[in-house]
XYZ file of C-alpha atoms in Angstrom:
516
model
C -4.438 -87.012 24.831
C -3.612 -90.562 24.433
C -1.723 -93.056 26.811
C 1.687 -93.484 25.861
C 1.919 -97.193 27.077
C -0.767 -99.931 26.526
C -2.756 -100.516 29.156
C -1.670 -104.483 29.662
C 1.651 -103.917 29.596
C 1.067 -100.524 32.152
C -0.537 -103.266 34.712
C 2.169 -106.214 34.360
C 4.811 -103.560 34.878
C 2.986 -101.897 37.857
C 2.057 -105.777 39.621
C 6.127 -106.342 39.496
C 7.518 -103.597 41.005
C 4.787 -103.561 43.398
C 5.416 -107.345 43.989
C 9.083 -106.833 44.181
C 8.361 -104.187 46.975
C 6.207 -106.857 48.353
C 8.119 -109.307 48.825
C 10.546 -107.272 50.323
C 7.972 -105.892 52.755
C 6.117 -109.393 53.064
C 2.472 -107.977 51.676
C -0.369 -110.215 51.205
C -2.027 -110.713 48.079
C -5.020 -109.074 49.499
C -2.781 -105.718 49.236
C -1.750 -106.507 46.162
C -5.108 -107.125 44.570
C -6.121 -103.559 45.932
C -3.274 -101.106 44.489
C -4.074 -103.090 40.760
C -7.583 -101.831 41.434
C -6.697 -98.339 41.996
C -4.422 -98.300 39.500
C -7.012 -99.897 36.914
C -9.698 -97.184 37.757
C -6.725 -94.387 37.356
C -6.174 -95.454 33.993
C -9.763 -95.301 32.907
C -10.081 -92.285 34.192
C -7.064 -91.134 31.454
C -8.505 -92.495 28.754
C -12.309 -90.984 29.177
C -10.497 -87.594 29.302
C -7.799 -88.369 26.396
C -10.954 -89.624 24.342
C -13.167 -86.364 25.151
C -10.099 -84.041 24.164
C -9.996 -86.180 20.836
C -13.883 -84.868 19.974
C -13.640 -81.378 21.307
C -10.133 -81.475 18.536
C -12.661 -82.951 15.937
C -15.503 -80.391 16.444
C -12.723 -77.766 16.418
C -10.909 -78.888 13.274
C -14.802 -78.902 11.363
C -15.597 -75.723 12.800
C -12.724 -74.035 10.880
C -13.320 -75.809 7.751
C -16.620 -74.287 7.492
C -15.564 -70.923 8.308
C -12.610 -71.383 5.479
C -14.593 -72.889 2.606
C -15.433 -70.907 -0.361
C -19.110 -69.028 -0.803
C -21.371 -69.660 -3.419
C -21.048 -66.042 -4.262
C -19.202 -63.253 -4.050
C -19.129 -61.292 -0.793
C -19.907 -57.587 0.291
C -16.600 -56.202 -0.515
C -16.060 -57.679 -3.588
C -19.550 -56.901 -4.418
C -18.869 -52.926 -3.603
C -15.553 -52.881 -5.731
C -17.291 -54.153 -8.599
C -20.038 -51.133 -8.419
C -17.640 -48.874 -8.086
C -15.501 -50.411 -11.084
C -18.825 -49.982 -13.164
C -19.107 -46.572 -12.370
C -15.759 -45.554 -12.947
C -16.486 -46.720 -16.852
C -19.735 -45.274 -17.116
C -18.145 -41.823 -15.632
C -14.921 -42.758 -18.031
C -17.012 -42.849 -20.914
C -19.471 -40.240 -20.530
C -16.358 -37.613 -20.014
C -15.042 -38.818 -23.332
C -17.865 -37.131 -25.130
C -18.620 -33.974 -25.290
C -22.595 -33.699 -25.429
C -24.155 -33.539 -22.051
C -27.260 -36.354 -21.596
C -29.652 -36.840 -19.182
C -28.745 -40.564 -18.995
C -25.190 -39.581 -17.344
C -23.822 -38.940 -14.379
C -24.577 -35.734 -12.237
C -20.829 -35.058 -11.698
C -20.153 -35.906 -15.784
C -23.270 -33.409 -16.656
C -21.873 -30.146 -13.900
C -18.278 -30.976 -14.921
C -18.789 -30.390 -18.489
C -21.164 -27.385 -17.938
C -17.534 -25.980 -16.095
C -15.378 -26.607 -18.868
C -17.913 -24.875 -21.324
C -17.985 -22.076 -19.146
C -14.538 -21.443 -18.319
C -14.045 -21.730 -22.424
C -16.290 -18.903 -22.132
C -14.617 -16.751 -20.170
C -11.144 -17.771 -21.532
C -11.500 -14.465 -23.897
C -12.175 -11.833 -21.040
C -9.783 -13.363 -19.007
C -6.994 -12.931 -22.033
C -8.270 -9.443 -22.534
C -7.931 -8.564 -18.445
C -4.359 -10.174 -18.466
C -3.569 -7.564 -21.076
C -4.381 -4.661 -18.741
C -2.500 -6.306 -15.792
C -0.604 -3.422 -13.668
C -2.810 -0.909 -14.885
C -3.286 1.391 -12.089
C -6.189 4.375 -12.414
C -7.768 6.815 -10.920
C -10.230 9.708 -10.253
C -10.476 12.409 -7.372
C -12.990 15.531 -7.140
C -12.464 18.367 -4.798
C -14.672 21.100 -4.344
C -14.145 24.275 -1.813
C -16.226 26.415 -0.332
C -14.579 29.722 1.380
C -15.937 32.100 3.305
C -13.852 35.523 4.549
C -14.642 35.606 8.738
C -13.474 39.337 8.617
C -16.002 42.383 10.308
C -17.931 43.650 6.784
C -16.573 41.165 4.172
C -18.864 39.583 1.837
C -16.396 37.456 -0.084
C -16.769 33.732 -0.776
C -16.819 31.411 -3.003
C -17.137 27.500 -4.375
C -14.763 26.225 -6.791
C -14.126 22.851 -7.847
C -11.259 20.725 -9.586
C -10.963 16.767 -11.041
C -8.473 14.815 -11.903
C -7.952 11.516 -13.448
C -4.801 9.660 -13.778
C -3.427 6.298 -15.551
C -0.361 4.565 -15.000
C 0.218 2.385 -17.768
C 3.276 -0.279 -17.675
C 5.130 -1.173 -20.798
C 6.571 -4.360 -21.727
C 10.158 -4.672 -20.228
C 12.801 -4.424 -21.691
C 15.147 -7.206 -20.378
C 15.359 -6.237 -16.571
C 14.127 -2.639 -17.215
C 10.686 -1.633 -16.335
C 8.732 1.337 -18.091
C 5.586 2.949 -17.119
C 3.615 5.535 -18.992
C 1.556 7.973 -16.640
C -1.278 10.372 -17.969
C -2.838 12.893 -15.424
C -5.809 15.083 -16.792
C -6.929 17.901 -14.671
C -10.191 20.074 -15.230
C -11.662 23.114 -12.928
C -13.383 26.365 -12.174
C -12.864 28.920 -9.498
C -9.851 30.946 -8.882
C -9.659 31.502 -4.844
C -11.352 34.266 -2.640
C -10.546 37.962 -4.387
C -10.744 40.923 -2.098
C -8.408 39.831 0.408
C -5.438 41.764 1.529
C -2.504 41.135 -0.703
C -0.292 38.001 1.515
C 2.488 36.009 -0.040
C -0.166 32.566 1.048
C -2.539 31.324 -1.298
C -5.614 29.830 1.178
C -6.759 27.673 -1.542
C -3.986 25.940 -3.585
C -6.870 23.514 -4.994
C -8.004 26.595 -6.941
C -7.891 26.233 -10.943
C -8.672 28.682 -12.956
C -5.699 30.714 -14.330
C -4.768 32.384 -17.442
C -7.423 35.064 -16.927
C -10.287 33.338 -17.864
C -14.000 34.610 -17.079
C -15.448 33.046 -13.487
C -17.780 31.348 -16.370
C -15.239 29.585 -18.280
C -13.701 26.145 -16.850
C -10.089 25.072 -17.260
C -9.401 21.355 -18.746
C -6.099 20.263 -19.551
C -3.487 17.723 -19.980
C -1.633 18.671 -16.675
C 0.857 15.396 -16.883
C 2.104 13.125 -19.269
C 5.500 11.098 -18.896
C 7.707 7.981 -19.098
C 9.906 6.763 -16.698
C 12.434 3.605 -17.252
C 13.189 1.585 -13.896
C 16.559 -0.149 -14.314
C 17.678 -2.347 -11.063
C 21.701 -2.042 -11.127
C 24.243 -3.299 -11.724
C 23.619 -3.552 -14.848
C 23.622 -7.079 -16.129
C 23.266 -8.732 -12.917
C 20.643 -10.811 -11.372
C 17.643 -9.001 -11.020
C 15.955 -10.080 -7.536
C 19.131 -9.567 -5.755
C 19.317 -6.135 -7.077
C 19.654 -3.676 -4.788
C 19.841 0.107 -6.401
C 17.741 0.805 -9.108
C 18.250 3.817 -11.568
C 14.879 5.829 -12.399
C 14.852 8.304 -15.365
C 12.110 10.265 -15.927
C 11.098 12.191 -19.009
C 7.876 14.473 -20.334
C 5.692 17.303 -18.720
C 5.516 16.952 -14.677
C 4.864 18.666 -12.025
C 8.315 18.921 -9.898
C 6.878 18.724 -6.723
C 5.659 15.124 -7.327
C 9.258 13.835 -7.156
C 10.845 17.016 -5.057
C 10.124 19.100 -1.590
C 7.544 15.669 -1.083
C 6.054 15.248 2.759
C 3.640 12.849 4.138
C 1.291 15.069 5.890
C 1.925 18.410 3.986
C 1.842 17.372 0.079
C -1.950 17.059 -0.491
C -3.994 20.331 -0.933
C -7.011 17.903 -1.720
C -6.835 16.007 1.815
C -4.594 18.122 4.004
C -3.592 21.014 4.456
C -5.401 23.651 2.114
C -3.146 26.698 2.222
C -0.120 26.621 -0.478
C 2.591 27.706 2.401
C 1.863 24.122 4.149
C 1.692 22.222 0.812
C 5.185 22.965 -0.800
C 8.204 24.754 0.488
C 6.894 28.245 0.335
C 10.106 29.755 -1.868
C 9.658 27.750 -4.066
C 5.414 27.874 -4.431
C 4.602 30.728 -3.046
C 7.968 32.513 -4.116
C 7.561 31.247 -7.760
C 11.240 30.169 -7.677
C 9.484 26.405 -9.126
C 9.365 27.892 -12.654
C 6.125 26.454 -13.282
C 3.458 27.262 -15.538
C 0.382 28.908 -14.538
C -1.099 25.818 -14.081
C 1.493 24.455 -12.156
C 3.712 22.382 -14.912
C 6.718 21.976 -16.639
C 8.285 19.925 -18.996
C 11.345 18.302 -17.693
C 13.890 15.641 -17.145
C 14.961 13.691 -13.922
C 17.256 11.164 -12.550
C 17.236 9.420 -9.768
C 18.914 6.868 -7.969
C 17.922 4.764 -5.549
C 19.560 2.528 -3.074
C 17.801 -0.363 -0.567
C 20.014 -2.305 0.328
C 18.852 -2.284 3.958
C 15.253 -2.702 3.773
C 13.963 -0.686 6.265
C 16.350 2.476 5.714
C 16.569 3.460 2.123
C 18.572 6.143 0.464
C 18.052 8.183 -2.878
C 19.639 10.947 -4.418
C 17.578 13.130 -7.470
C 18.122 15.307 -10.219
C 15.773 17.398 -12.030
C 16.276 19.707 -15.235
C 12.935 21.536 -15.425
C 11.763 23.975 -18.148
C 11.379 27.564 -16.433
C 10.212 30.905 -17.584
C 7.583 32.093 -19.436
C 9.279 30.285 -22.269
C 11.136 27.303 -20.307
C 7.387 26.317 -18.839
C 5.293 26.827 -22.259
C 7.313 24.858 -24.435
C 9.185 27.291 -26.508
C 12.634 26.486 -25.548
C 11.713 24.569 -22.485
C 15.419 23.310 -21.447
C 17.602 26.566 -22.467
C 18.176 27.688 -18.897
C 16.370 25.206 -16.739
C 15.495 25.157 -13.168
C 18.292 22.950 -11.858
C 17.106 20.720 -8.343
C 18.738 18.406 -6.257
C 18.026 16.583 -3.821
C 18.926 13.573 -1.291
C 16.445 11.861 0.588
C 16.221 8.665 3.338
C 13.563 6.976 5.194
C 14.772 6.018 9.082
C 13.684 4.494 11.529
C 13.600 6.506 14.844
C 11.806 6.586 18.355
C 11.496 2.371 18.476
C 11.609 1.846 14.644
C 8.810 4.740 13.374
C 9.120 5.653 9.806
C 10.868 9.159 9.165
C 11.385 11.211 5.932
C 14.597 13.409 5.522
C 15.077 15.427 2.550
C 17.802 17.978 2.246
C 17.253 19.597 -1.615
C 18.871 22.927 -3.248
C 17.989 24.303 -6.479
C 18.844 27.329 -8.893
C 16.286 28.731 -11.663
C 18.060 31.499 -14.237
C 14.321 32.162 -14.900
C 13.002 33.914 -11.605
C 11.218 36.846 -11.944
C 12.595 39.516 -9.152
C 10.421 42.239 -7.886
C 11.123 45.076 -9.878
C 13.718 47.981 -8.624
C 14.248 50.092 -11.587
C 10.927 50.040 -13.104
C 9.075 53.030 -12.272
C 6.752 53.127 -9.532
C 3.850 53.132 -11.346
C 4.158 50.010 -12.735
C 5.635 47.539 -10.816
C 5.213 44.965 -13.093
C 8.099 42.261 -13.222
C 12.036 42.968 -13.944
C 13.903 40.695 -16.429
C 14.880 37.572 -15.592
C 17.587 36.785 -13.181
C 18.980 34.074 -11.170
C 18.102 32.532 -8.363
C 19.185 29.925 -5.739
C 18.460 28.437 -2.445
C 18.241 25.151 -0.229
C 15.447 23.469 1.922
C 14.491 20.771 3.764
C 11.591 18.840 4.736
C 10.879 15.956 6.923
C 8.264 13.972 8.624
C 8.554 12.122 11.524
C 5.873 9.298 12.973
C 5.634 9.776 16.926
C 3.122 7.263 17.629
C 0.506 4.945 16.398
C -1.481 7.836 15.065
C 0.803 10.939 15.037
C 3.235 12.412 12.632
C 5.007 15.859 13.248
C 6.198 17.562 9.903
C 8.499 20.633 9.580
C 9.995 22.477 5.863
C 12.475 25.226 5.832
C 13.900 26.992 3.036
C 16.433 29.562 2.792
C 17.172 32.264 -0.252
C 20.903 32.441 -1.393
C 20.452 34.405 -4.115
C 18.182 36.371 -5.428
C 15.841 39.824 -5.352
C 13.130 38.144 -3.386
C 9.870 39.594 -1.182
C 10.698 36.576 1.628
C 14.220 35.385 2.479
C 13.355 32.590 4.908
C 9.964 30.399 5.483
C 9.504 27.944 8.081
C 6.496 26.015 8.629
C 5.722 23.175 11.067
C 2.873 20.805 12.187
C 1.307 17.932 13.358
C -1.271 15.589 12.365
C -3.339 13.084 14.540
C -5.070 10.040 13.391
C -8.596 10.019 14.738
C -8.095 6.368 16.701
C -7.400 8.550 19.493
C -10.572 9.207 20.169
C -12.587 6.063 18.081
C -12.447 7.329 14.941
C -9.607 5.882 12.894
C -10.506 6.748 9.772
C -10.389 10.741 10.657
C -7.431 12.945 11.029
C -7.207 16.540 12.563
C -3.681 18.608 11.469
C -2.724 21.610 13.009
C 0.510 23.728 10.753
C 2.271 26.959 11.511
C 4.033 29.052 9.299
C 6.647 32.262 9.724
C 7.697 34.190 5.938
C 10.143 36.277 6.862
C 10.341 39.671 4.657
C 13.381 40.067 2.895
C 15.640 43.382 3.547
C 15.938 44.202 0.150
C 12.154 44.224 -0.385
C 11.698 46.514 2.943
C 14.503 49.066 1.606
C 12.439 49.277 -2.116
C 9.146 49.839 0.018
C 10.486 52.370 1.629
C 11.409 54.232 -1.637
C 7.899 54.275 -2.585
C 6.167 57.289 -1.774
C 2.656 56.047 -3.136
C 2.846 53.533 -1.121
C 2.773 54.184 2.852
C 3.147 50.608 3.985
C 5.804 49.722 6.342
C 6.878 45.986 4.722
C 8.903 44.833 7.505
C 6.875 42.152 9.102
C 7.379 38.099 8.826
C 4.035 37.134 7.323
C 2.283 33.957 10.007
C 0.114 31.440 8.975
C -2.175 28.946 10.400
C -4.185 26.426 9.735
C -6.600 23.911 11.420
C -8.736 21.311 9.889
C -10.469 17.831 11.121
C -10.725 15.616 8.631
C -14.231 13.632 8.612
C -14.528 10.485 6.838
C -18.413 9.992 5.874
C -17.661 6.957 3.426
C -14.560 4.617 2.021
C -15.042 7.397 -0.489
C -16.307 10.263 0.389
C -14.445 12.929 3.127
C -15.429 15.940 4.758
C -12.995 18.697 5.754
C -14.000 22.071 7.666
C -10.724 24.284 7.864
C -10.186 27.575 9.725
C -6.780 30.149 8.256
C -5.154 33.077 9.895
C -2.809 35.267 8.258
C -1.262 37.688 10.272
C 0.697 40.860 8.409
C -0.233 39.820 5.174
C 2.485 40.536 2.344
C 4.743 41.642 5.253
C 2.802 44.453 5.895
C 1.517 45.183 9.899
C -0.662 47.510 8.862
C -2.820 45.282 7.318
C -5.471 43.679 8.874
C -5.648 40.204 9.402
C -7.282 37.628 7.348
C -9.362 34.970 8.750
C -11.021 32.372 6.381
C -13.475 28.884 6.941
C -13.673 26.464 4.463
C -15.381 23.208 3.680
C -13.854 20.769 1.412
C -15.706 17.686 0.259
C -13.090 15.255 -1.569
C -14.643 12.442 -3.443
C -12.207 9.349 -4.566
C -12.472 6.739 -7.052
């Protein structure tokens, strides 16, 4: 830095006060002459160092101009952001035409091979959208039985199919409609030979109006519409909660009646009719059905969710009965009449349970015959019958669910008053094999009094029919493939028809079940 006071006037003002203290002190001139001398070499001192800051500033001040002054061209960065403006226009204005060059860019060239493609496709696609909700599919089940009995030589292999579509319909507003086809085809009508029981050991058998073993049976078995509408009616549709369900065409009842989780499938469960419907109503013929197990029919039900996880529904059913009702030939002129009111809880830590309480009353039931004689004990007219069941099924575990039906007669000329059947069925992760299942159901027919007391007036006939008839079944189901299942069964029927005279029956089976 630079002295703030020349250096003359520094040295007159320094030799005066230092005279002034002199002469008060009395110093010599000798002193004198020394302290100017010191002084004098101080100050040069200063000024060497003020004058080598004022360079080191210089060289400082140039340095930074040269960093600061412009380049003769244009840097790095601005060289990058004009290559990547190029490129942007040559990818710009290859997109805007539609031929594909080799002189483009890569990304131009695959970007309009995508859009050709996906123009392409745009017609499946449409076509696809158009069968959206579709929902199809196909099942064969064939059966091989095999009498265990001391000197029987029955057995047999029958087989059935079925297909089914569910087709939705455009809505109408907030209602939903569905159309649902189900075509069933088969051969094989069950193990003859066998003592006469009130169980049928192979409900998937097919084969009915008394065709020849040769001929096959293929038929339209379902074919109905059903209308969803979420109430009330009017309101806001995803806050709905009840929805009213009507349901019109040929069905088969038990699909929306009597239903149970581990007993409602004679392809993949349980293979004996007692364990597959309530038996009053199946075995009993109290259903109305055809003889291939449909009706035409109307139902209604209602359904309320308000609580997600424990729904209610209540259901009624007019369903063509008789040989009449069931064929089409004045199909709702005395119909079976069912009700029934179902809910799904939540028991044992929150496991999913079914409870269905249902009653029903057919005008159409055939009774065993009283007055006919006893030669021909073919069927009575018509008359009325009515009773109530239940069924339920219960999840105990991970991997179990216990199931139990009961139904009751409460009016009627009937062989069995009362049928209760129970079981359980066990997922196979038990034991490292999740996709298997092994059920075990038993089953008690209890012979009505009025069927003992016309037995008894038969004197061609010996029998004593005063026995419940019991039923079991065991079977391990054996997954082989996602779509392909194995089942080996064992049956015992014990006083068959009622009867303890008659010996028991004991059956194997193998099913195969096949699913698309």
């Amino acid at each position: 830095m630079r002295c703030p006071l020349p250096l003359k006037t520094l040295v007159v003002a320094t030799a005066l006060a230092l005279g002034a203290a002199g002469g008060a002190s009395a110093a010599t001139n000798t002193q004198l002459a020394e302290l100017l001398e010191k002084l004098n070499q101080r100050v040069q001192k200063l000024e060497q160092a003020n004058a080598d800051l004022q360079r080191e500033l210089a060289a400082s001040r140039a340095s930074m101009a040269a960093t600061q002054a412009p380049a003769s061209g244009p840097t790095a960065v601005e060289r990058r952001i004009l290559a990547l403006e190029q490129q942007q226009n040559t990818l710009s204005q290859s997109l805007d035409k539609d031929t594909i060059s080799e002189k483009e860019p890569d990304i131009s060239a695959r970007l309009k091979v995508v859009e050709a493609k996906t123009q392409e496709l745009a017609g499946p696609v449409g076509k696809l959208k158009a069968l959206d909700g579709i929902k199809g599919g196909v099942s064969l089940s064939m059966v091989a039985q095999k009498s265990l009995a001391v000197h029987a030589d029955d057995g047999q292999l029958g087989y059935r199919a079925d297909a089914f579509v569910a087709l939705p319909m455009e809505p109408i507003g907030d209602m939903e409609q569905t159309i649902f086809a189900q075509f069933r085809l088969g051969q094989g009508s069950g193990l003859t030979g066998l003592p006469s029981s009130h169980a049928n050991p192979n409900a998937t058998a097919f084969q009915a109006n008394g065709l020849a073993s040769e001929n096959s049976v293929a038929l339209l078995a379902q074919a109905w519409y059903q209308a969803s509408i979420p109430l009330p009616l009017g309101g806001f549709k995803p806050a709905s909660k009840q929805k009213l369900e009507i349901t019109v065409g040929k069905m088969d009842p038990f699909v929306f009646f009597d239903q149970n989780a581990v007993a409602g499938d004679e392809t993949r469960q349980f293979l004996n009719s007692v364990f597959v419907h309530n038996p009053l109503l199946d075995a009993g013929g109290d259903i109305g059905v055809d003889a291939n197990g449909f009706t035409p029919g109307l139902r209604v039900s209602l359904l309320d969710f308000s609580d997600r996880l424990e729904s209610w529904r209540v259901s009624m059913g007019l369903f063509g009965a008789g040989d009449k009702g069931s064929n089409y030939q004045g199909s709702l002129g005395a119909p079976l009449v069912m009700l029934q009111a179902e809910t799904q809880q939540r028991f044992f830590g929150g496991l999913l349970g079914n409870y269905r309480v249902y009653a029903w009353s057919n005008p159409q039931s055939t009774p065993f015959a009283f007055d006919v004689p006893l030669v021909d004990t073919t069927l009575a007219a018509p008359e009325r019958h009515n009773g109530w069941g239940l069924s339920m099924d219960q999840r105990m575990g991970d991997g179990m669910t216990l199931f139990a039906r009961y139904g009751q007669q409460a009016q009627g000329q009937v062989k069995f008053e009362r049928a209760l059947t129970l079981g359980a069925e066990a997922n196979g992760s038990y034991w490292s094999r999740g996709g298997d299942n092994l059920g075990l159901a038993l089953g008690w027919l209890r012979t009505s009094d009025a069927y003992h007391d016309y037995k008894l007036t038969d004197p061609n006939d010996p029998r004593s029919i005063s026995e419940p008839e019991r039923v079991a079944e065991l079977y391990y189901r054996w997954r082989v493939a996602k779509q392909f299942e194995l089942t080996p069964s064992l049956q015992y029927i014990g006083s068959p028809g009622g009867d303890a005279t008659a010996p028991d029956v004991r059956l194997f089976s193998l099913r195969s079940q096949f699913t698309f």
